[in-house]
Amino acid sequence: MKEMDPVSKAYRDTDARMMILRDHLALGRTVLANERTLMAYLRTAIALAITGLLLIRFSQETGVAINWAIGWIMLGVAVVVAMFGIWRFVMVRSQLALIFKPVPESEETETSDE
């Protein structure tokens, strides 16, 4: 069985009911930063793909084979960048989900009655 790294273990042991306002705000900022990072990866992938397609199209017009090869390489790199960005987003989101586990309604009412 894979051993959990210390950061994941700390996230798993965090109790959302014990978090103070600063912790909730930091979690919100981290979620938004994760989304911005995903958008940056996708924006980069789109730029690489468009450049690759332009090089492929340009090579058809001029007959320069190196442009065709570089265009296809750029398309492949664009796919890899997009997949890595999505993978990273999902991994960070799953670690954040370990921090903020929603408190079930029954536990929430019990703690507020005390």
mmCIF file of N, CA, C and O in Angstrom, residues 16-17 28 37 39 43 63 70 73 76-78 89-90 92 95-96 114:
data_model
loop_
_atom_site.group_PDB
_atom_site.id
_atom_site.type_symbol
_atom_site.label_atom_id
_atom_site.label_comp_id
_atom_site.label_asym_id
_atom_site.label_seq_id
_atom_site.Cartn_x
_atom_site.Cartn_y
_atom_site.Cartn_z
ATOM 1 N N ALA A 16 -12.750 20.343 9.778
ATOM 2 C CA ALA A 16 -13.315 21.578 9.225
ATOM 3 C C ALA A 16 -14.035 22.392 10.291
ATOM 4 O O ALA A 16 -14.099 23.616 10.198
ATOM 5 N N ARG A 17 -14.554 21.738 11.329
ATOM 6 C CA ARG A 17 -15.256 22.474 12.383
ATOM 7 C C ARG A 17 -14.307 23.293 13.245
ATOM 8 O O ARG A 17 -14.714 24.229 13.908
ATOM 9 N N GLY A 28 -10.426 29.231 0.337
ATOM 10 C CA GLY A 28 -11.081 29.835 -0.831
ATOM 11 C C GLY A 28 -10.077 30.400 -1.818
ATOM 12 O O GLY A 28 -10.217 30.222 -3.031
ATOM 13 N N THR A 37 -4.652 28.463 -12.258
ATOM 14 C CA THR A 37 -3.525 27.693 -12.783
ATOM 15 C C THR A 37 -3.992 26.770 -13.901
ATOM 16 O O THR A 37 -3.322 26.638 -14.930
ATOM 17 N N MET A 39 -6.521 27.293 -15.886
ATOM 18 C CA MET A 39 -6.777 28.144 -17.055
ATOM 19 C C MET A 39 -5.477 28.552 -17.744
ATOM 20 O O MET A 39 -5.426 28.639 -18.971
ATOM 21 N N ARG A 43 -4.692 27.777 -21.519
ATOM 22 C CA ARG A 43 -4.364 28.891 -22.420
ATOM 23 C C ARG A 43 -3.056 28.625 -23.155
ATOM 24 O O ARG A 43 -2.937 28.868 -24.363
ATOM 25 N N GLY A 63 5.699 24.283 -48.823
ATOM 26 C CA GLY A 63 6.371 23.015 -49.078
ATOM 27 C C GLY A 63 7.594 22.785 -48.202
ATOM 28 O O GLY A 63 8.400 21.908 -48.481
ATOM 29 N N ILE A 70 7.596 20.529 -37.125
ATOM 30 C CA ILE A 70 7.520 21.345 -35.908
ATOM 31 C C ILE A 70 6.055 21.589 -35.532
ATOM 32 O O ILE A 70 5.695 21.569 -34.350
ATOM 33 N N ILE A 73 4.758 18.490 -33.834
ATOM 34 C CA ILE A 73 5.371 18.388 -32.499
ATOM 35 C C ILE A 73 4.676 19.353 -31.543
ATOM 36 O O ILE A 73 4.365 18.991 -30.398
ATOM 37 N N GLY A 76 1.394 17.991 -30.445
ATOM 38 C CA GLY A 76 1.582 16.957 -29.420
ATOM 39 C C GLY A 76 1.910 17.555 -28.064
ATOM 40 O O GLY A 76 1.377 17.121 -27.034
ATOM 41 N N VAL A 77 2.766 18.561 -28.062
ATOM 42 C CA VAL A 77 3.126 19.232 -26.802
ATOM 43 C C VAL A 77 1.892 19.916 -26.213
ATOM 44 O O VAL A 77 1.693 19.913 -24.987
ATOM 45 N N ALA A 78 1.046 20.476 -27.056
ATOM 46 C CA ALA A 78 -0.176 21.135 -26.576
ATOM 47 C C ALA A 78 -1.079 20.138 -25.853
ATOM 48 O O ALA A 78 -1.628 20.443 -24.788
ATOM 49 N N PHE A 89 -4.749 19.911 -11.697
ATOM 50 C CA PHE A 89 -5.950 20.502 -11.120
ATOM 51 C C PHE A 89 -6.722 19.481 -10.291
ATOM 52 O O PHE A 89 -7.130 19.762 -9.159
ATOM 53 N N VAL A 90 -6.890 18.284 -10.845
ATOM 54 C CA VAL A 90 -7.639 17.239 -10.138
ATOM 55 C C VAL A 90 -6.904 16.809 -8.871
ATOM 56 O O VAL A 90 -7.531 16.610 -7.819
ATOM 57 N N VAL A 92 -4.740 18.581 -6.989
ATOM 58 C CA VAL A 92 -4.812 19.635 -5.967
ATOM 59 C C VAL A 92 -6.229 19.727 -5.413
ATOM 60 O O VAL A 92 -6.428 19.867 -4.201
ATOM 61 N N GLN A 95 -6.768 17.018 -2.892
ATOM 62 C CA GLN A 95 -6.115 17.308 -1.613
ATOM 63 C C GLN A 95 -6.879 18.382 -0.846
ATOM 64 O O GLN A 95 -6.981 18.311 0.377
ATOM 65 N N LEU A 96 -7.421 19.361 -1.549
ATOM 66 C CA LEU A 96 -8.219 20.381 -0.881
ATOM 67 C C LEU A 96 -9.512 19.791 -0.323
ATOM 68 O O LEU A 96 -10.000 20.221 0.720
ATOM 69 N N GLU A 114 -24.990 22.975 21.783
ATOM 70 C CA GLU A 114 -24.238 22.934 23.032
ATOM 71 C C GLU A 114 -23.833 24.268 23.536
ATOM 72 O O GLU A 114 -23.812 25.278 23.032
#
